[in-house]
mmCIF file of C-alpha atoms in Angstrom:
data_model
loop_
_atom_site.group_PDB
_atom_site.id
_atom_site.type_symbol
_atom_site.label_atom_id
_atom_site.label_comp_id
_atom_site.label_asym_id
_atom_site.label_seq_id
_atom_site.Cartn_x
_atom_site.Cartn_y
_atom_site.Cartn_z
ATOM 1 C CA GLU A 1 -14.267 -21.239 -11.258
ATOM 2 C CA VAL A 2 -16.740 -19.016 -13.258
ATOM 3 C CA GLN A 3 -19.090 -21.082 -14.975
ATOM 4 C CA LEU A 4 -22.643 -20.910 -16.348
ATOM 5 C CA VAL A 5 -24.614 -24.493 -16.568
ATOM 6 C CA GLU A 6 -27.771 -24.349 -19.030
ATOM 7 C CA SER A 7 -31.073 -26.510 -18.281
ATOM 8 C CA GLY A 8 -34.450 -27.729 -19.258
ATOM 9 C CA GLY A 9 -33.712 -28.524 -22.935
ATOM 10 C CA GLY A 10 -35.895 -31.911 -24.250
ATOM 11 C CA LEU A 11 -37.916 -32.978 -27.311
ATOM 12 C CA ILE A 12 -41.108 -30.611 -27.666
ATOM 13 C CA GLN A 13 -44.082 -30.926 -30.115
ATOM 14 C CA PRO A 14 -44.539 -28.016 -32.167
ATOM 15 C CA GLY A 15 -46.598 -24.995 -30.475
ATOM 16 C CA GLY A 16 -45.292 -26.054 -27.660
ATOM 17 C CA SER A 17 -43.650 -24.335 -24.563
ATOM 18 C CA LEU A 18 -40.103 -25.090 -22.785
ATOM 19 C CA ARG A 19 -38.309 -23.056 -20.152
ATOM 20 C CA LEU A 20 -34.527 -23.222 -20.238
ATOM 21 C CA SER A 21 -31.993 -22.517 -17.173
ATOM 22 C CA CYS A 22 -28.986 -21.142 -16.913
ATOM 23 C CA ALA A 23 -27.356 -21.252 -13.236
ATOM 24 C CA ALA A 24 -24.278 -18.997 -12.768
ATOM 25 C CA SER A 25 -21.955 -19.309 -10.304
ATOM 26 C CA GLY A 26 -18.028 -17.985 -9.437
ATOM 27 C CA PHE A 27 -19.098 -14.093 -10.490
ATOM 28 C CA THR A 28 -21.375 -11.926 -9.431
ATOM 29 C CA PHE A 29 -24.182 -12.430 -11.737
ATOM 30 C CA SER A 30 -26.229 -9.262 -10.823
ATOM 31 C CA SER A 31 -23.359 -7.127 -12.159
ATOM 32 C CA TYR A 32 -23.510 -8.646 -15.749
ATOM 33 C CA TRP A 33 -25.716 -8.406 -18.726
ATOM 34 C CA MET A 34 -26.628 -11.678 -20.118
ATOM 35 C CA HIS A 35 -27.552 -13.475 -23.692
ATOM 36 C CA TRP A 36 -29.086 -16.301 -25.102
ATOM 37 C CA VAL A 37 -27.252 -17.555 -28.446
ATOM 38 C CA ARG A 38 -28.359 -20.680 -30.522
ATOM 39 C CA GLN A 39 -27.051 -22.772 -33.119
ATOM 40 C CA ALA A 40 -29.290 -25.235 -35.401
ATOM 41 C CA PRO A 41 -27.536 -28.644 -36.027
ATOM 42 C CA GLY A 42 -24.754 -28.153 -38.380
ATOM 43 C CA LYS A 43 -25.274 -24.315 -38.838
ATOM 44 C CA GLY A 44 -23.479 -21.015 -37.230
ATOM 45 C CA LEU A 45 -24.202 -18.917 -34.051
ATOM 46 C CA VAL A 46 -27.445 -17.072 -33.999
ATOM 47 C CA TRP A 47 -28.192 -14.618 -30.955
ATOM 48 C CA VAL A 48 -31.602 -14.747 -29.506
ATOM 49 C CA SER A 49 -31.798 -12.213 -26.640
ATOM 50 C CA ARG A 50 -29.868 -9.998 -24.003
ATOM 51 C CA ILE A 51 -31.123 -8.889 -20.684
ATOM 52 C CA LYS A 52 -29.756 -6.043 -18.574
ATOM 53 C CA SER A 53 -27.983 -6.992 -15.284
ATOM 54 C CA ASP A 54 -30.993 -5.884 -13.215
ATOM 55 C CA GLY A 55 -33.599 -7.145 -15.846
ATOM 56 C CA SER A 56 -35.121 -3.892 -16.556
ATOM 57 C CA ASN A 57 -34.190 -4.015 -20.176
ATOM 58 C CA THR A 58 -34.502 -6.402 -22.730
ATOM 59 C CA THR A 59 -33.862 -7.147 -26.604
ATOM 60 C CA TYR A 60 -34.871 -10.017 -28.939
ATOM 61 C CA ALA A 61 -33.934 -11.401 -31.997
ATOM 62 C CA ASP A 62 -36.952 -10.589 -34.620
ATOM 63 C CA SER A 63 -37.467 -14.532 -35.577
ATOM 64 C CA VAL A 64 -38.488 -14.970 -31.580
ATOM 65 C CA LYS A 65 -40.385 -11.466 -30.520
ATOM 66 C CA GLY A 66 -43.287 -12.252 -29.249
ATOM 67 C CA ARG A 67 -42.623 -15.873 -28.878
ATOM 68 C CA PHE A 68 -39.568 -16.144 -26.166
ATOM 69 C CA THR A 69 -39.168 -14.364 -23.044
ATOM 70 C CA ILE A 70 -35.917 -13.793 -21.041
ATOM 71 C CA SER A 71 -35.666 -13.128 -17.462
ATOM 72 C CA ARG A 72 -33.771 -13.596 -14.752
ATOM 73 C CA ASP A 73 -33.739 -14.061 -10.699
ATOM 74 C CA ASN A 74 -30.392 -12.527 -9.490
ATOM 75 C CA ALA A 75 -31.065 -13.948 -5.789
ATOM 76 C CA LYS A 76 -30.740 -17.398 -7.307
ATOM 77 C CA ASN A 77 -28.220 -16.376 -10.198
ATOM 78 C CA THR A 78 -30.067 -17.930 -12.535
ATOM 79 C CA LEU A 79 -30.813 -16.593 -16.106
ATOM 80 C CA TYR A 80 -34.224 -18.069 -18.339
ATOM 81 C CA LEU A 81 -35.603 -18.486 -21.637
ATOM 82 C CA GLN A 82 -39.294 -18.926 -21.793
ATOM 83 C CA MET A 83 -39.868 -20.213 -25.224
ATOM 84 C CA ASN A 84 -43.665 -20.488 -26.045
ATOM 85 C CA SER A 85 -45.373 -21.188 -29.541
ATOM 86 C CA LEU A 86 -42.241 -23.414 -30.682
ATOM 87 C CA ARG A 87 -41.742 -24.332 -34.260
ATOM 88 C CA ALA A 88 -39.201 -26.621 -36.063
ATOM 89 C CA GLU A 89 -36.666 -24.262 -36.766
ATOM 90 C CA ASP A 90 -36.283 -23.531 -33.075
ATOM 91 C CA THR A 91 -34.701 -26.667 -33.187
ATOM 92 C CA ALA A 92 -30.800 -26.106 -31.767
ATOM 93 C CA VAL A 93 -28.637 -26.248 -28.896
ATOM 94 C CA TYR A 94 -29.196 -22.835 -26.936
ATOM 95 C CA TYR A 95 -26.006 -21.268 -24.909
ATOM 96 C CA CYS A 96 -26.162 -18.561 -22.435
ATOM 97 C CA ALA A 97 -23.426 -16.139 -22.449
ATOM 98 C CA ARG A 98 -21.978 -13.117 -19.965
ATOM 99 C CA ALA A 99 -21.485 -10.235 -21.535
ATOM 100 C CA THR A 100 -18.426 -8.399 -20.944
ATOM 101 C CA SER A 101 -16.616 -5.351 -22.749
ATOM 102 C CA GLY A 102 -19.271 -5.810 -25.461
ATOM 103 C CA SER A 103 -18.220 -9.638 -26.120
ATOM 104 C CA MET A 104 -19.772 -12.564 -24.819
ATOM 105 C CA ASP A 105 -16.774 -14.108 -22.647
ATOM 106 C CA VAL A 106 -18.083 -17.065 -20.842
ATOM 107 C CA TRP A 107 -20.595 -19.709 -22.591
ATOM 108 C CA GLY A 108 -22.362 -22.173 -21.180
ATOM 109 C CA GLN A 109 -22.377 -25.866 -22.370
ATOM 110 C CA GLY A 110 -25.294 -25.895 -24.177
ATOM 111 C CA SER A 111 -28.800 -27.183 -23.674
ATOM 112 C CA THR A 112 -30.542 -28.893 -26.820
ATOM 113 C CA VAL A 113 -34.098 -28.313 -27.735
ATOM 114 C CA THR A 114 -35.978 -30.416 -30.584
ATOM 115 C CA VAL A 115 -39.135 -29.377 -31.747
ATOM 116 C CA SER A 116 -40.731 -32.523 -33.432
ATOM 117 C CA SER A 117 -43.938 -34.317 -33.689
ATOM 118 C CA GLN B 1 -28.707 -15.704 -44.137
ATOM 119 C CA SER B 2 -25.863 -13.978 -41.826
ATOM 120 C CA VAL B 3 -25.367 -10.099 -42.743
ATOM 121 C CA LEU B 4 -21.796 -10.308 -41.525
ATOM 122 C CA THR B 5 -19.914 -12.316 -44.725
ATOM 123 C CA GLN B 6 -17.269 -14.666 -43.631
ATOM 124 C CA PRO B 7 -15.558 -17.134 -46.027
ATOM 125 C CA PRO B 8 -17.168 -21.038 -45.445
ATOM 126 C CA SER B 9 -13.669 -22.260 -45.516
ATOM 127 C CA ALA B 10 -9.865 -21.664 -45.035
ATOM 128 C CA SER B 11 -6.844 -23.804 -44.833
ATOM 129 C CA GLY B 12 -3.218 -23.777 -44.182
ATOM 130 C CA THR B 13 -0.502 -26.327 -43.182
ATOM 131 C CA PRO B 14 1.461 -26.054 -39.652
ATOM 132 C CA GLY B 15 3.612 -23.143 -39.403
ATOM 133 C CA GLN B 16 1.826 -20.878 -42.214
ATOM 134 C CA ARG B 17 -0.493 -17.558 -41.535
ATOM 135 C CA VAL B 18 -3.947 -17.556 -42.227
ATOM 136 C CA THR B 19 -6.210 -14.831 -42.633
ATOM 137 C CA ILE B 20 -10.359 -14.969 -42.677
ATOM 138 C CA SER B 21 -12.275 -12.092 -43.334
ATOM 139 C CA CYS B 22 -15.447 -10.762 -42.276
ATOM 140 C CA SER B 23 -17.518 -8.047 -44.218
ATOM 141 C CA GLY B 24 -20.587 -6.111 -43.034
ATOM 142 C CA SER B 25 -22.040 -2.687 -43.528
ATOM 143 C CA SER B 26 -22.307 0.982 -41.976
ATOM 144 C CA SER B 27 -24.664 -0.571 -39.464
ATOM 145 C CA ASN B 28 -22.546 -3.002 -37.881
ATOM 146 C CA ILE B 29 -19.079 -3.382 -38.561
ATOM 147 C CA GLY B 30 -18.606 0.146 -39.444
ATOM 148 C CA SER B 31 -20.034 1.578 -36.200
ATOM 149 C CA ASN B 32 -19.426 -0.785 -33.752
ATOM 150 C CA ILE B 33 -16.947 -3.163 -32.584
ATOM 151 C CA VAL B 34 -15.720 -6.654 -34.012
ATOM 152 C CA ASN B 35 -15.507 -9.677 -31.756
ATOM 153 C CA TRP B 36 -14.236 -13.138 -32.530
ATOM 154 C CA TYR B 37 -14.976 -16.530 -31.221
ATOM 155 C CA GLN B 38 -13.439 -20.136 -31.714
ATOM 156 C CA GLN B 39 -15.764 -23.250 -31.701
ATOM 157 C CA VAL B 40 -14.464 -26.901 -31.843
ATOM 158 C CA PRO B 41 -16.967 -29.067 -33.295
ATOM 159 C CA GLY B 42 -19.136 -30.265 -30.368
ATOM 160 C CA THR B 43 -18.114 -27.835 -27.392
ATOM 161 C CA ALA B 44 -19.240 -24.268 -26.919
ATOM 162 C CA PRO B 45 -18.014 -21.620 -28.445
ATOM 163 C CA LYS B 46 -15.016 -19.257 -26.916
ATOM 164 C CA LEU B 47 -14.380 -15.933 -26.904
ATOM 165 C CA LEU B 48 -11.292 -15.322 -28.979
ATOM 166 C CA MET B 49 -10.884 -11.225 -29.847
ATOM 167 C CA TYR B 50 -12.733 -8.603 -28.339
ATOM 168 C CA SER B 51 -13.202 -5.078 -29.236
ATOM 169 C CA ASN B 52 -11.635 -5.544 -32.825
ATOM 170 C CA ASN B 53 -8.073 -6.487 -31.653
ATOM 171 C CA GLN B 54 -8.072 -7.435 -27.879
ATOM 172 C CA ARG B 55 -7.008 -10.780 -26.608
ATOM 173 C CA PRO B 56 -8.650 -12.516 -23.712
ATOM 174 C CA SER B 57 -6.203 -13.719 -21.036
ATOM 175 C CA GLY B 58 -4.760 -17.116 -22.276
ATOM 176 C CA VAL B 59 -5.290 -16.673 -26.167
ATOM 177 C CA PRO B 60 -1.904 -16.794 -27.638
ATOM 178 C CA ASP B 61 -0.251 -13.916 -29.742
ATOM 179 C CA ARG B 62 -0.354 -16.070 -32.660
ATOM 180 C CA PHE B 63 -4.296 -14.829 -32.846
ATOM 181 C CA SER B 64 -4.611 -11.256 -34.263
ATOM 182 C CA GLY B 65 -7.754 -9.244 -34.973
ATOM 183 C CA SER B 66 -8.133 -5.882 -37.162
ATOM 184 C CA LYS B 67 -10.992 -3.676 -38.600
ATOM 185 C CA SER B 68 -11.086 -1.147 -41.255
ATOM 186 C CA GLY B 69 -14.005 0.618 -42.109
ATOM 187 C CA THR B 70 -17.070 -2.091 -43.031
ATOM 188 C CA SER B 71 -14.684 -5.281 -42.621
ATOM 189 C CA ALA B 72 -12.607 -7.268 -40.174
ATOM 190 C CA SER B 73 -10.169 -9.622 -40.438
ATOM 191 C CA LEU B 74 -8.865 -12.447 -37.910
ATOM 192 C CA ALA B 75 -5.048 -13.642 -38.468
ATOM 193 C CA ILE B 76 -3.434 -16.487 -37.351
ATOM 194 C CA SER B 77 0.397 -16.823 -37.409
ATOM 195 C CA GLY B 78 2.379 -20.002 -36.754
ATOM 196 C CA LEU B 79 -0.646 -22.150 -37.394
ATOM 197 C CA GLN B 80 -0.840 -25.318 -35.433
ATOM 198 C CA SER B 81 -3.153 -28.394 -35.645
ATOM 199 C CA GLU B 82 -5.172 -27.433 -32.199
ATOM 200 C CA ASP B 83 -6.298 -24.074 -34.397
ATOM 201 C CA GLU B 84 -8.565 -26.592 -36.474
ATOM 202 C CA ALA B 85 -12.045 -25.396 -35.318
ATOM 203 C CA ASP B 86 -14.840 -23.051 -36.647
ATOM 204 C CA TYR B 87 -14.489 -19.405 -36.313
ATOM 205 C CA TYR B 88 -17.066 -16.480 -36.080
ATOM 206 C CA CYS B 89 -17.176 -12.717 -36.232
ATOM 207 C CA ALA B 90 -19.764 -10.848 -34.330
ATOM 208 C CA ALA B 91 -20.841 -7.290 -34.225
ATOM 209 C CA TRP B 92 -23.782 -5.341 -32.917
ATOM 210 C CA ASP B 93 -26.258 -3.650 -35.694
ATOM 211 C CA ASP B 94 -27.746 -0.341 -35.032
ATOM 212 C CA SER B 95 -30.531 -0.964 -37.373
ATOM 213 C CA LEU B 96 -31.634 -4.508 -36.475
ATOM 214 C CA ASN B 97 -30.909 -3.548 -32.713
ATOM 215 C CA GLY B 98 -29.305 -6.628 -32.206
ATOM 216 C CA TRP B 99 -26.254 -9.172 -32.467
ATOM 217 C CA LEU B 100 -25.161 -10.599 -35.577
ATOM 218 C CA PHE B 101 -22.808 -13.355 -35.993
ATOM 219 C CA GLY B 102 -20.999 -14.160 -39.464
ATOM 220 C CA GLY B 103 -21.965 -17.374 -40.842
ATOM 221 C CA GLY B 104 -18.752 -19.005 -39.797
ATOM 222 C CA THR B 105 -15.469 -20.275 -41.095
ATOM 223 C CA LYS B 106 -14.260 -23.928 -40.710
ATOM 224 C CA LEU B 107 -10.335 -23.596 -40.332
ATOM 225 C CA THR B 108 -8.801 -27.091 -41.594
ATOM 226 C CA VAL B 109 -4.888 -27.562 -40.739
ATOM 227 C CA LEU B 110 -3.682 -29.913 -43.786
#
């Protein structure tokens, strides 16, 4: 079964750091671009970042550029999102998603990040 | 504020046909494919339509997509209670160099 499972979310103070992980299974992880998408409470979906299959190319939304870093370990079938200098507006459920045919065809269940003092 | 504009809500009775619109610009919908996602509250989004009008395996043919110029639309025919969900359009934006999602449309089946 193709599956993505996020972990690493939690409550963090403003200015703090957190690293999310996304464990992939059931497919050849190293062949796919991957995305992070977030959703603030009661709000819509917002794309955060993407990374090429081999990790050589990354792209970020302006709202997180310079603060967040996407990376992957293909040997461990795991995607990461390092989040630094966190702000209240970063509070959201963070989803990882697989990229296929110009779409996001498989999504994880999400990991909740709450930035609050 | 999303650059892809969707109506915040839509509704219909069982069996009816409902259409959800998504309006963009030349840098996104006008030059790139559109995808649609369905999200039942409290669950992860699900890919509903890709490349403007292609249904992933398992998506009923009651769902159809189209694109014209800088706008796209999702049509649902034979509306069913299980279709009650939030629907999002998405497209790559060449100017922003990133993916855009519409603000979402909450579909209510009356």
